[in-house]
mmCIF file of C-alpha atoms in Angstrom:
data_model
loop_
_atom_site.group_PDB
_atom_site.id
_atom_site.type_symbol
_atom_site.label_atom_id
_atom_site.label_comp_id
_atom_site.label_asym_id
_atom_site.label_seq_id
_atom_site.Cartn_x
_atom_site.Cartn_y
_atom_site.Cartn_z
ATOM 1 C CA ARG I 149 0.000 0.000 0.000
ATOM 2 C CA LEU I 150 2.825 2.393 0.847
ATOM 3 C CA LEU I 151 4.618 1.626 -2.437
ATOM 4 C CA HIS I 152 1.382 2.351 -4.316
ATOM 5 C CA LEU I 153 0.883 5.715 -2.568
ATOM 6 C CA VAL I 154 4.491 6.777 -3.085
ATOM 7 C CA GLY I 155 4.312 5.642 -6.716
ATOM 8 C CA ARG I 156 1.343 7.965 -7.244
ATOM 9 C CA ALA I 157 3.266 10.766 -5.529
ATOM 10 C CA TRP I 158 6.270 10.354 -7.848
ATOM 11 C CA SER I 159 3.973 10.249 -10.884
ATOM 12 C CA PHE I 160 2.403 13.521 -9.720
ATOM 13 C CA VAL I 161 5.846 15.106 -9.296
ATOM 14 C CA THR I 162 7.001 14.047 -12.753
ATOM 15 C CA ALA I 163 3.732 15.251 -14.305
ATOM 16 C CA ASN I 164 4.440 18.745 -12.952
ATOM 17 C CA LEU I 165 8.164 19.075 -13.642
ATOM 18 C CA GLU I 166 9.415 22.433 -14.825
ATOM 19 C CA GLY I 167 12.477 23.191 -16.909
ATOM 20 C CA GLU I 168 13.754 22.361 -20.394
ATOM 21 C CA HIS I 169 13.078 18.630 -20.331
ATOM 22 C CA PHE I 170 11.367 16.671 -23.128
ATOM 23 C CA VAL I 171 8.559 15.061 -21.104
ATOM 24 C CA ILE I 172 5.232 14.520 -22.867
ATOM 25 C CA HIS I 173 2.501 12.970 -20.735
ATOM 26 C CA HIS I 174 0.372 11.042 -23.234
ATOM 27 C CA GLY I 175 -0.104 10.445 -26.928
ATOM 28 C CA GLY I 176 -2.945 12.940 -27.191
ATOM 29 C CA HIS I 177 -0.397 15.772 -26.972
ATOM 30 C CA VAL I 178 1.566 14.662 -30.057
ATOM 31 C CA PRO I 179 -0.519 16.541 -32.696
ATOM 32 C CA LYS I 180 -0.144 19.800 -30.775
ATOM 33 C CA PHE I 181 3.606 19.228 -30.476
ATOM 34 C CA LEU I 182 3.856 18.704 -34.251
ATOM 35 C CA ARG I 183 1.975 21.961 -34.898
ATOM 36 C CA ASP I 184 4.029 23.923 -32.363
ATOM 37 C CA ALA I 185 7.329 22.590 -33.722
ATOM 38 C CA GLU I 186 6.285 23.409 -37.280
ATOM 39 C CA CYS I 187 5.423 27.006 -36.326
ATOM 40 C CA ALA I 188 8.662 27.474 -34.368
ATOM 41 C CA LEU I 189 11.046 25.993 -36.962
ATOM 42 C CA LYS I 190 9.451 26.657 -40.329
ATOM 43 C CA GLY I 191 11.170 29.996 -40.898
ATOM 44 C CA LEU I 192 14.650 28.655 -40.166
ATOM 45 C CA GLY I 193 15.017 26.436 -43.209
ATOM 46 C CA GLU I 194 14.360 22.865 -44.254
ATOM 47 C CA MET I 195 12.988 20.659 -41.464
ATOM 48 C CA SER I 196 13.692 17.045 -40.613
ATOM 49 C CA TYR I 197 13.038 14.681 -37.707
ATOM 50 C CA CYS I 198 14.208 11.493 -36.040
ATOM 51 C CA VAL I 199 12.470 8.951 -33.809
ATOM 52 C CA LYS I 200 14.667 7.273 -31.208
ATOM 53 C CA ASP I 201 14.341 4.744 -28.387
ATOM 54 C CA ILE I 202 16.474 4.621 -25.267
ATOM 55 C CA GLU I 203 17.704 1.048 -25.667
ATOM 56 C CA SER I 204 16.863 -1.181 -22.670
ATOM 57 C CA CYS I 205 16.062 1.885 -20.592
ATOM 58 C CA PHE I 206 14.665 0.037 -17.567
ATOM 59 C CA PRO I 207 17.430 -2.553 -17.007
ATOM 60 C CA ASN I 208 20.258 -0.175 -18.003
ATOM 61 C CA MET I 209 19.265 2.980 -16.113
ATOM 62 C CA PRO I 210 22.175 3.833 -13.767
ATOM 63 C CA ARG I 211 20.860 3.854 -10.217
ATOM 64 C CA GLU I 212 23.084 6.730 -9.094
ATOM 65 C CA SER I 213 21.493 8.863 -11.800
ATOM 66 C CA ILE I 214 18.034 7.934 -10.491
ATOM 67 C CA ARG I 215 18.964 8.905 -6.944
ATOM 68 C CA PHE I 216 20.764 12.100 -7.875
ATOM 69 C CA GLY I 217 18.224 13.159 -10.501
ATOM 70 C CA LEU I 218 15.136 12.770 -8.320
ATOM 71 C CA ARG I 219 16.903 14.476 -5.430
ATOM 72 C CA LYS I 220 17.817 17.430 -7.666
ATOM 73 C CA GLU I 221 14.313 17.712 -9.112
ATOM 74 C CA THR I 222 12.610 17.731 -5.698
ATOM 75 C CA ALA I 223 15.144 20.305 -4.460
ATOM 76 C CA ARG I 224 14.298 22.458 -7.479
ATOM 77 C CA ILE I 225 10.563 22.230 -6.669
ATOM 78 C CA ARG I 226 11.178 23.089 -3.006
ATOM 79 C CA ALA I 227 13.341 26.100 -3.896
ATOM 80 C CA ALA I 228 10.988 27.432 -6.582
ATOM 81 C CA HIS I 229 7.606 26.914 -4.903
ATOM 82 C CA GLY I 230 8.176 25.957 -1.268
ATOM 83 C CA HIS I 231 6.494 22.553 -1.610
ATOM 84 C CA ILE I 232 7.818 19.941 0.803
ATOM 85 C CA GLY I 233 6.031 16.870 -0.557
ATOM 86 C CA VAL I 234 2.802 15.463 -2.017
ATOM 87 C CA SER I 235 -0.610 14.724 -0.499
ATOM 88 C CA VAL I 236 -2.045 11.518 -1.968
ATOM 89 C CA PRO I 237 -5.738 10.529 -1.592
ATOM 90 C CA ARG I 238 -5.899 7.353 0.486
ATOM 91 C CA PHE I 239 -9.185 5.944 -0.769
ATOM 92 C CA SER I 240 -9.455 7.037 -4.415
ATOM 93 C CA ASP I 241 -7.209 6.437 -7.402
ATOM 94 C CA THR I 242 -9.165 8.933 -9.513
ATOM 95 C CA GLN I 243 -8.943 11.883 -7.116
ATOM 96 C CA ARG I 244 -5.994 14.142 -7.872
ATOM 97 C CA CYS I 245 -2.907 14.468 -5.715
ATOM 98 C CA THR I 246 -1.919 17.918 -4.440
ATOM 99 C CA TRP I 247 1.285 19.580 -3.338
ATOM 100 C CA LEU I 248 2.134 19.419 0.344
ATOM 101 C CA ASP I 249 3.271 22.721 1.785
ATOM 102 C CA ALA I 250 4.862 23.453 5.132
ATOM 103 C CA ALA I 251 2.328 23.675 7.959
ATOM 104 C CA PRO I 252 1.374 27.279 8.793
ATOM 105 C CA LYS I 253 2.583 28.731 12.071
ATOM 106 C CA ARG I 254 0.229 29.646 14.895
ATOM 107 C CA GLN I 255 0.866 31.858 17.886
ATOM 108 C CA THR I 256 0.198 30.392 21.335
ATOM 109 C CA ARG I 257 1.020 31.483 24.848
ATOM 110 C CA ARG I 258 4.013 29.154 24.829
ATOM 111 C CA GLY I 259 5.380 30.444 21.522
ATOM 112 C CA ILE I 260 5.026 29.750 17.810
ATOM 113 C CA HIS I 261 4.143 26.206 16.771
ATOM 114 C CA GLU I 262 3.128 24.469 13.561
ATOM 115 C CA ALA I 263 -0.636 24.260 13.079
ATOM 116 C CA ARG I 264 -1.824 20.649 12.917
ATOM 117 C CA PRO I 265 -3.928 19.679 9.864
ATOM 118 C CA ASP I 266 -7.578 18.979 10.542
ATOM 119 C CA GLU I 267 -8.208 15.329 11.400
ATOM 120 C CA LEU I 268 -10.653 14.694 8.527
ATOM 121 C CA ASN I 269 -8.193 15.918 5.892
ATOM 122 C CA HIS I 270 -5.420 13.947 7.582
ATOM 123 C CA ARG I 271 -7.437 10.720 7.357
ATOM 124 C CA ARG I 272 -8.333 11.215 3.695
ATOM 125 C CA TYR I 273 -4.814 12.010 2.505
ATOM 126 C CA ALA I 274 -1.395 10.494 3.003
ATOM 127 C CA HIS I 275 0.939 13.465 3.479
ATOM 128 C CA LEU I 276 4.262 12.295 2.035
ATOM 129 C CA THR I 277 7.292 14.551 2.348
ATOM 130 C CA PHE I 278 10.047 14.434 -0.258
ATOM 131 C CA GLU I 279 12.301 12.826 2.385
ATOM 132 C CA VAL I 280 9.825 9.938 2.845
ATOM 133 C CA MET I 281 9.440 9.574 -0.919
ATOM 134 C CA MET I 282 13.229 9.387 -1.334
ATOM 135 C CA ASP I 283 13.525 6.805 1.470
ATOM 136 C CA VAL I 284 10.872 4.558 -0.087
ATOM 137 C CA MET I 285 12.478 4.976 -3.511
ATOM 138 C CA GLU I 286 15.847 3.916 -2.049
ATOM 139 C CA PHE I 287 14.224 0.855 -0.474
ATOM 140 C CA ALA I 288 12.538 -0.127 -3.739
ATOM 141 C CA LEU I 289 15.808 0.193 -5.667
ATOM 142 C CA GLU I 290 17.606 -2.245 -3.382
ATOM 143 C CA ASN I 291 14.787 -4.640 -2.483
ATOM 144 C CA THR I 292 13.077 -5.748 -5.684
ATOM 145 C CA LEU I 293 12.536 -9.510 -5.390
ATOM 146 C CA ILE I 294 11.312 -11.785 -8.163
ATOM 147 C CA LYS I 295 9.845 -15.215 -7.496
ATOM 148 C CA MET I 296 10.834 -17.771 -10.128
ATOM 149 C CA PRO I 297 8.628 -20.700 -11.260
ATOM 150 C CA ASP I 298 10.671 -23.106 -9.131
ATOM 151 C CA GLY I 299 9.994 -21.005 -6.015
ATOM 152 C CA SER I 300 13.475 -19.490 -5.749
ATOM 153 C CA LEU I 301 13.872 -15.746 -5.150
ATOM 154 C CA LEU I 302 16.091 -13.423 -7.164
ATOM 155 C CA ARG I 303 16.974 -9.846 -6.245
ATOM 156 C CA GLN I 304 17.265 -7.270 -9.001
ATOM 157 C CA ILE I 305 20.579 -5.436 -8.643
ATOM 158 C CA LYS I 306 20.614 -3.285 -11.792
ATOM 159 C CA GLY I 307 18.297 -0.746 -13.344
ATOM 160 C CA ILE I 308 14.804 0.409 -12.474
ATOM 161 C CA PRO I 309 12.694 -2.056 -10.414
ATOM 162 C CA MET I 310 10.555 -4.087 -12.790
ATOM 163 C CA GLY I 311 6.847 -4.022 -11.997
ATOM 164 C CA ASP I 312 7.209 -1.516 -9.167
ATOM 165 C CA PRO I 313 4.566 1.275 -8.936
ATOM 166 C CA MET I 314 7.388 3.828 -8.635
ATOM 167 C CA SER I 315 9.136 2.719 -11.830
ATOM 168 C CA PRO I 316 7.334 5.148 -14.222
ATOM 169 C CA GLY I 317 8.152 8.094 -11.948
ATOM 170 C CA MET I 318 11.779 6.988 -11.650
ATOM 171 C CA THR I 319 12.116 6.706 -15.437
ATOM 172 C CA ILE I 320 10.476 10.016 -16.266
ATOM 173 C CA GLY I 321 12.168 11.956 -13.460
ATOM 174 C CA ALA I 322 15.693 10.629 -14.016
ATOM 175 C CA CYS I 323 15.574 11.195 -17.793
ATOM 176 C CA ALA I 324 14.057 14.665 -17.312
ATOM 177 C CA TRP I 325 16.938 15.617 -15.014
ATOM 178 C CA MET I 326 19.453 14.384 -17.618
ATOM 179 C CA GLU I 327 17.678 16.435 -20.299
ATOM 180 C CA ASN I 328 17.642 19.565 -18.139
ATOM 181 C CA ASP I 329 21.349 19.105 -17.447
ATOM 182 C CA TRP I 330 22.108 18.612 -21.159
ATOM 183 C CA MET I 331 20.029 21.633 -22.175
ATOM 184 C CA ASP I 332 21.925 23.821 -19.694
ATOM 185 C CA GLY I 333 25.071 23.144 -21.721
ATOM 186 C CA LEU I 334 23.567 24.223 -25.058
ATOM 187 C CA THR I 335 23.660 27.716 -26.502
ATOM 188 C CA SER I 336 20.458 29.648 -27.118
ATOM 189 C CA ARG I 337 21.305 29.398 -30.818
ATOM 190 C CA ASP I 338 21.178 25.599 -30.650
ATOM 191 C CA LYS I 339 17.927 25.620 -28.711
ATOM 192 C CA THR I 340 16.115 27.669 -31.347
ATOM 193 C CA CYS I 341 16.784 25.020 -34.001
ATOM 194 C CA PHE I 342 15.071 21.954 -32.524
ATOM 195 C CA ARG I 343 12.122 20.729 -30.505
ATOM 196 C CA ALA I 344 11.954 17.345 -28.757
ATOM 197 C CA LYS I 345 9.506 15.250 -26.737
ATOM 198 C CA ARG I 346 9.926 11.972 -24.858
ATOM 199 C CA TYR I 347 7.369 9.521 -23.492
ATOM 200 C CA MET I 348 9.126 7.101 -21.139
ATOM 201 C CA ASP I 349 11.894 5.834 -23.467
ATOM 202 C CA ASP I 350 10.484 6.984 -26.847
ATOM 203 C CA ILE I 351 11.862 10.243 -28.264
ATOM 204 C CA LEU I 352 10.783 12.416 -31.188
ATOM 205 C CA MET I 353 13.131 15.242 -32.210
ATOM 206 C CA ILE I 354 12.244 17.759 -34.934
ATOM 207 C CA TYR I 355 14.993 20.071 -36.135
ATOM 208 C CA ALA I 356 15.677 22.724 -38.756
ATOM 209 C CA LYS I 357 18.652 22.978 -41.100
ATOM 210 C CA PRO I 358 19.653 26.642 -41.343
ATOM 211 C CA ALA I 359 22.872 27.318 -43.240
ATOM 212 C CA TRP I 360 24.508 28.851 -40.166
ATOM 213 C CA TRP I 361 23.909 25.795 -37.898
ATOM 214 C CA ASP I 362 25.789 22.501 -38.042
ATOM 215 C CA ASN I 363 22.746 20.240 -37.677
ATOM 216 C CA GLU I 364 24.695 17.107 -38.637
ATOM 217 C CA LYS I 365 27.159 17.492 -35.768
ATOM 218 C CA PHE I 366 24.364 18.348 -33.350
ATOM 219 C CA MET I 367 22.328 15.272 -34.273
ATOM 220 C CA SER I 368 25.431 13.076 -34.216
ATOM 221 C CA ASP I 369 26.204 14.239 -30.672
ATOM 222 C CA PHE I 370 22.617 13.641 -29.600
ATOM 223 C CA GLU I 371 22.452 10.182 -31.165
ATOM 224 C CA LYS I 372 25.682 9.237 -29.380
ATOM 225 C CA SER I 373 23.608 9.758 -26.231
ATOM 226 C CA GLU I 374 25.537 12.694 -24.854
ATOM 227 C CA CYS I 375 22.190 13.648 -23.328
ATOM 228 C CA TYR I 376 21.619 10.386 -21.425
ATOM 229 C CA HIS I 377 24.098 8.829 -19.035
ATOM 230 C CA PRO I 378 25.912 5.612 -20.008
ATOM 231 C CA PRO I 379 25.214 2.762 -20.367
ATOM 232 C CA LEU I 380 22.036 4.285 -21.826
ATOM 233 C CA ARG I 381 22.225 4.750 -25.569
ATOM 234 C CA LEU I 382 19.845 5.623 -28.372
ATOM 235 C CA GLU I 383 18.705 3.322 -31.138
ATOM 236 C CA ASP I 384 16.564 3.895 -34.201
ATOM 237 C CA GLY I 385 12.864 4.003 -33.361
ATOM 238 C CA GLY I 386 11.487 3.740 -36.877
ATOM 239 C CA LYS I 387 10.064 6.467 -39.048
ATOM 240 C CA GLY I 388 6.788 8.309 -39.212
ATOM 241 C CA THR I 389 5.225 6.993 -36.001
ATOM 242 C CA PHE I 390 5.426 8.351 -32.470
ATOM 243 C CA LEU I 391 3.281 6.779 -29.749
ATOM 244 C CA GLU I 392 -0.078 6.165 -31.472
ATOM 245 C CA THR I 393 0.277 8.957 -34.048
ATOM 246 C CA ARG I 394 1.374 8.363 -37.639
ATOM 247 C CA PHE I 395 2.755 11.462 -39.393
ATOM 248 C CA GLU I 396 4.647 12.655 -42.433
ATOM 249 C CA LEU I 397 6.669 15.786 -43.188
ATOM 250 C CA ARG I 398 6.000 17.163 -46.643
ATOM 251 C CA ASP I 399 6.944 20.594 -48.013
ATOM 252 C CA GLY I 400 7.728 21.900 -44.541
ATOM 253 C CA SER I 401 4.391 20.866 -43.013
ATOM 254 C CA PHE I 402 3.278 17.930 -40.897
ATOM 255 C CA ARG I 403 0.297 15.784 -41.697
ATOM 256 C CA HIS I 404 -0.795 13.378 -38.970
ATOM 257 C CA TRP I 405 -3.425 10.738 -38.322
ATOM 258 C CA LEU I 406 -4.209 7.976 -35.847
ATOM 259 C CA LYS I 407 -1.953 4.935 -36.146
ATOM 260 C CA ASN I 408 -3.632 1.939 -37.775
ATOM 261 C CA ASP I 409 -1.587 -1.236 -38.204
ATOM 262 C CA ASN I 410 -4.191 -2.595 -40.633
ATOM 263 C CA GLU I 411 -4.276 0.434 -42.937
ATOM 264 C CA ASP I 412 -2.790 -1.484 -45.877
ATOM 265 C CA GLY I 413 -5.937 -3.633 -46.056
ATOM 266 C CA ARG I 414 -4.501 -6.751 -44.447
ATOM 267 C CA ASP I 415 -5.773 -7.692 -40.983
ATOM 268 C CA LYS I 416 -2.361 -8.182 -39.378
ATOM 269 C CA ILE I 417 -3.469 -7.192 -35.897
ATOM 270 C CA TRP I 418 -6.837 -7.878 -34.282
ATOM 271 C CA ARG I 419 -7.118 -7.037 -30.619
ATOM 272 C CA TYR I 420 -10.654 -5.750 -30.393
ATOM 273 C CA GLN I 421 -13.950 -7.145 -29.191
ATOM 274 C CA HIS I 422 -17.492 -6.878 -30.398
ATOM 275 C CA PHE I 423 -19.682 -4.318 -28.668
ATOM 276 C CA LYS I 424 -22.103 -7.092 -27.709
ATOM 277 C CA SER I 425 -19.380 -9.212 -26.120
ATOM 278 C CA HIS I 426 -19.666 -10.353 -22.515
ATOM 279 C CA SER I 427 -18.014 -7.337 -20.846
ATOM 280 C CA PRO I 428 -19.517 -4.670 -18.579
ATOM 281 C CA TYR I 429 -21.465 -2.083 -20.548
ATOM 282 C CA LEU I 430 -19.837 0.830 -18.695
ATOM 283 C CA GLN I 431 -16.385 -0.468 -19.591
ATOM 284 C CA LYS I 432 -17.236 -0.741 -23.287
ATOM 285 C CA ARG I 433 -18.832 2.694 -23.303
ATOM 286 C CA ALA I 434 -15.780 4.224 -21.607
ATOM 287 C CA LEU I 435 -13.402 2.584 -24.100
ATOM 288 C CA LEU I 436 -15.454 3.790 -27.052
ATOM 289 C CA THR I 437 -15.675 7.309 -25.620
ATOM 290 C CA ALA I 438 -11.910 7.445 -25.052
ATOM 291 C CA ARG I 439 -11.163 6.305 -28.634
ATOM 292 C CA LEU I 440 -13.557 8.884 -30.081
ATOM 293 C CA LYS I 441 -11.931 11.653 -28.051
ATOM 294 C CA LYS I 442 -8.540 10.576 -29.368
ATOM 295 C CA VAL I 443 -9.759 10.604 -32.957
#
């Protein structure tokens, strides 16, 4: 239960990160990113793009980078906004988390003391400070056990804990810190010539090719994974598809549509069910509504 609550807290933190990172939160934001990148880069010259994957991101993520990155990001949040942690709803996974701020001071006859939160609010929320979140993250990194079919136990000693509720937050936060650090070393001239987004370990970078900018050297440096710490490295992620969006760049403009693996007329993939299948009606209605919103 504690791992679940802290996992939600880390996901909330990474969903509200500030800075020059590449984080994109879901595939529905891809069309807007394509439009924004086109508007920002179109006047600089010919445009191009690349799709990359961080190869074996989960098992190869250096643990020191996870620890240091999440510590730096929470320190940045504390310094910028004064937040000291996250309040997570105890009894609802749909209710939103909120930032936890320092308790207000109250004057008493014996001096100034921290005001205690009301009991009802305290019961409904788990108030997790960044220190507690870091402690639980440290525990999860060193105590991920896997039960094998023969009953033996193995302990994971490298990378991000597999199957842990904190793993998405660790991945997003650590990579975002690396991106912020890399962006700090770039000139403003470099930054005007590209736009990039990353979802977990999938990256889409769109860049311009002005005559005064060495785009080939820049992309070579990026593809050598100067942005991400070793042993992480980038590999080719295909062409024309990012998350669930298929797109093409033609005459300096992007055209995009919803990915469809069966668009060539051959039913290669079939993972759907009939509307009259034996599943709860509310579930089918919610799935259909979500797909229509995406379209």
